Phi, psi and omega in degrees: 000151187249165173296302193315306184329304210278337171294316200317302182312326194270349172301312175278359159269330139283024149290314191296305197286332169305317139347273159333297162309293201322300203309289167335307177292324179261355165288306204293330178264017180275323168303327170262001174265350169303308178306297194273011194262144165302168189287146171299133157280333193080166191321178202247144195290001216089145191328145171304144138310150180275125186278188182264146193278142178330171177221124185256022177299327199265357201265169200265222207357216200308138150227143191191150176250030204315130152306186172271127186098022169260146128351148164253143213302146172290204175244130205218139173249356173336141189256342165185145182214153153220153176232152185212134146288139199293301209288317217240314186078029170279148186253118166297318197180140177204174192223121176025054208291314196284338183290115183278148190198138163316120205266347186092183172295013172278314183308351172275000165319299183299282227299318170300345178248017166237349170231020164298291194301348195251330181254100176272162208278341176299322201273176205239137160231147182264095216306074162328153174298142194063033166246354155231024171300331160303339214291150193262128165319129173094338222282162176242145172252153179250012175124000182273159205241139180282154201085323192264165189248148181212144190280104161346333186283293161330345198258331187275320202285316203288326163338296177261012185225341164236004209039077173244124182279006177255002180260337164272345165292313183282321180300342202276307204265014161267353173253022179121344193111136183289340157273328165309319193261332166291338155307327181266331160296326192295315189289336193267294186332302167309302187318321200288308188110034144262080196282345180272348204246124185235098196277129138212035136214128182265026172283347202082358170325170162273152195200128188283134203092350181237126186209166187214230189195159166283318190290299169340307184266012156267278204345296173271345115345261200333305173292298188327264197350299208271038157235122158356292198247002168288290205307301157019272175287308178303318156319318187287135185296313165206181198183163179254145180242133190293151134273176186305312200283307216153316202278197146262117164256155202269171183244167130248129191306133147299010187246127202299344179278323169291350171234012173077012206260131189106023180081343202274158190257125174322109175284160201267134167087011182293142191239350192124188048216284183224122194262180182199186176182139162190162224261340206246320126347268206114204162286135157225177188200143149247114184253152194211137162229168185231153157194114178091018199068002159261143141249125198278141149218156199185119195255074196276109171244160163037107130284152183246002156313145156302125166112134155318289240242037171250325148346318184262353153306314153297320136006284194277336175269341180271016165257338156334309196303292175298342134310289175284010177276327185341136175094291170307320193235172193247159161310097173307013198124197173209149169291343191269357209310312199256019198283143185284113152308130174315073208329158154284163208262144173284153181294149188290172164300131183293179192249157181291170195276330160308323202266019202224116148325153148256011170252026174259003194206127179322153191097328198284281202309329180269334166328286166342281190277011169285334207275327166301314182294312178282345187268339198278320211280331180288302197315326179295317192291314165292340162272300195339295184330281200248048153247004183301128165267142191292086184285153189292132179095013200263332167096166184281172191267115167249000000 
């Protein structure tokens, strides 16, 4: 090979490579705007959807979104009340949903959805000494007697029907004790994203320091209703109670929209839930109905009206209210806003590069073409080889 051959040859193989760059150079920022350009949306859908509205739960007196054609709100005297759907857990409408207040015989909603599950109703326990020694003067009872043996199932009827706190005394020490069981009610309260509520007697006794909220106490209504064997009990109208002889005397739910009793008239389609008193309370109630395949709960704290029996009065208009609003109104929150989320689960490990399509993963398409840019510029380089022309003495082209 002569020199002059071998520059000629080597000017057109760094022609060739130059090529090569050139290729690369004009690929490469076509290849990085593929990365960064975002996905085609594709044509356009129509107006943005309206995102979810603030949740006004924390603000203080009425909150309601009405539409055009909703109802108007009843009159309600209530010191905080809320209406919910059972099913969506949407707050229709409130009043100082968030305001601790003595909650009463209601607080036994939690103690029943934290020591319902642990107790089946079959089994018999025999009432120990000192296990109703505690029970708070005035408190009200369904009768139970130290000594005697009784069907857990019995102890819940006296529970949810009479409210009796010597029947929650004795189901407390069949679970751990009585700080033992407001401790764990206090842990189900939280679990729910019931932040307002502070157990420290769980009959619902007055106790200093112990308050809960209306939105809390729909919060466990809500939960109760999708336990079986909570819905049940809260729902039955009467029951037999063992007596002291051998025999049985019947019971009857105190609560008044499920029996009608007392002038106040049943409301159609009352489902429960736990009604309450106390002199440092008042009245309260958490009530639930169904009509039409919707279910309602509605939390009624302290009327301030005249008359035992306005709680269920009011009661009964705001589960009214809330029937006929279906429709009519945009949502004031949820019962779920504060319930503790899961974390996510961490992302798997990307899959090896043999085992991924190449349109399942970011990266692949500028690849392509940066690895397309360098196959054009060799491809170039190799024909420049071998059109080079061959001169005598040049030896072959390997």
């Amino acid at each position: 090979m002569t020199i002059g051959s071998f520059l000629r040859g080597s000017r057109v193989a760094v022609s060739g490579c130059a090529l090569c760059a050139a290729g690369l150079l004009v690929l490469a920022p076509a290849a990085a705007a593929v990365r960064s350009r975002p996905p085609d949306p594709g044509p356009a859908a129509g107006p943005r959807a309206v995102g979810p509205q603030p949740d006004l739960l924390h603000r203080p007196g009425v909150q309601v979104r009405p539409r055009p054609g909703a109802p108007g709100l009843p009159e309600v005297s209530a010191l905080s009340w809320v209406v919910a759907d059972a099913g969506t857990g949407e707050v229709l409408a409130a009043h100082d949903a968030h305001r601790p207040l003595p909650p009463a015989s209601t607080l036994k909603t939690l103690f029943a959805l934290t020591v319902l599950p642990a107790l089946p109703g079959g089994v018999r326990h025999q009432v120990g000494q000192g296990e109703l020694a505690a029970v708070g003067p005035g408190s009200s009872r369904v009768g139970v007697a130290e000594g005697r043996t009784y069907q857990v199932a019995d102890l819940w009827n006296g529970v949810f029907l009479s409210s009796g706190n010597d029947a929650v005394h004795v189901l407390a020490a069949l679970s751990g004790g009585w700080r033992g069981t407001a401790a764990r009610m206090q842990a189900r309260a939280r679990a729910l994203g019931a932040l307002d509520t502070h157990v420290r007697s769980p009959d619902g006794y007055d106790a200093p320091g112990q308050v809960s909220s209306a939105f809390d106490l729909a919060v466990f209504g809500r939960a109760g209703l999708r336990n079986p064997d909570f819905a049940r009990y809260c729902a039955r109208v009467e029951a037999r109670f063992p007596g002291a002889d051998g025999g049985s005397y019947g019971i009857v739910n105190t609560n008044r929209l499920l029996t009608g009793a007392d002038g106040v008239p049943p409301y159609p389609g009352a489902i429960g839930v736990k009604n309450g008193y106390t002199s440092r309370a008042g009245h309260t109630l958490v009530a639930a109905a169904r009509r039409a395949g919707r279910t309602l709960v509605v939390t009624v704290m302290n009327p301030q009206r005249d008359g035992a029996f306005a709680v269920y009065e009011e009661a009964g208009a705001l589960l009214d209210w809330g029937f006929a609003s279906a429709g009519h109104v945009d949502p004031v929150g949820s019962l779920d806003a504060l319930r503790d989320r899961p974390r996510p689960a961490p992302r798997p490990a990307a899959a090896p590069a043999a085992a991924t399509r190449a349109e399942d993963g970011p990266g692949w398409r500028e690849t392509g073409m940066i690895a397309g840019a360098a196959g054009l510029g060799a491809g170039a380089m190799a024909l420049v080889l071998r059109l080079r022309p061959v001169r005598p003495g040049d030896g072959p082209v390997r």
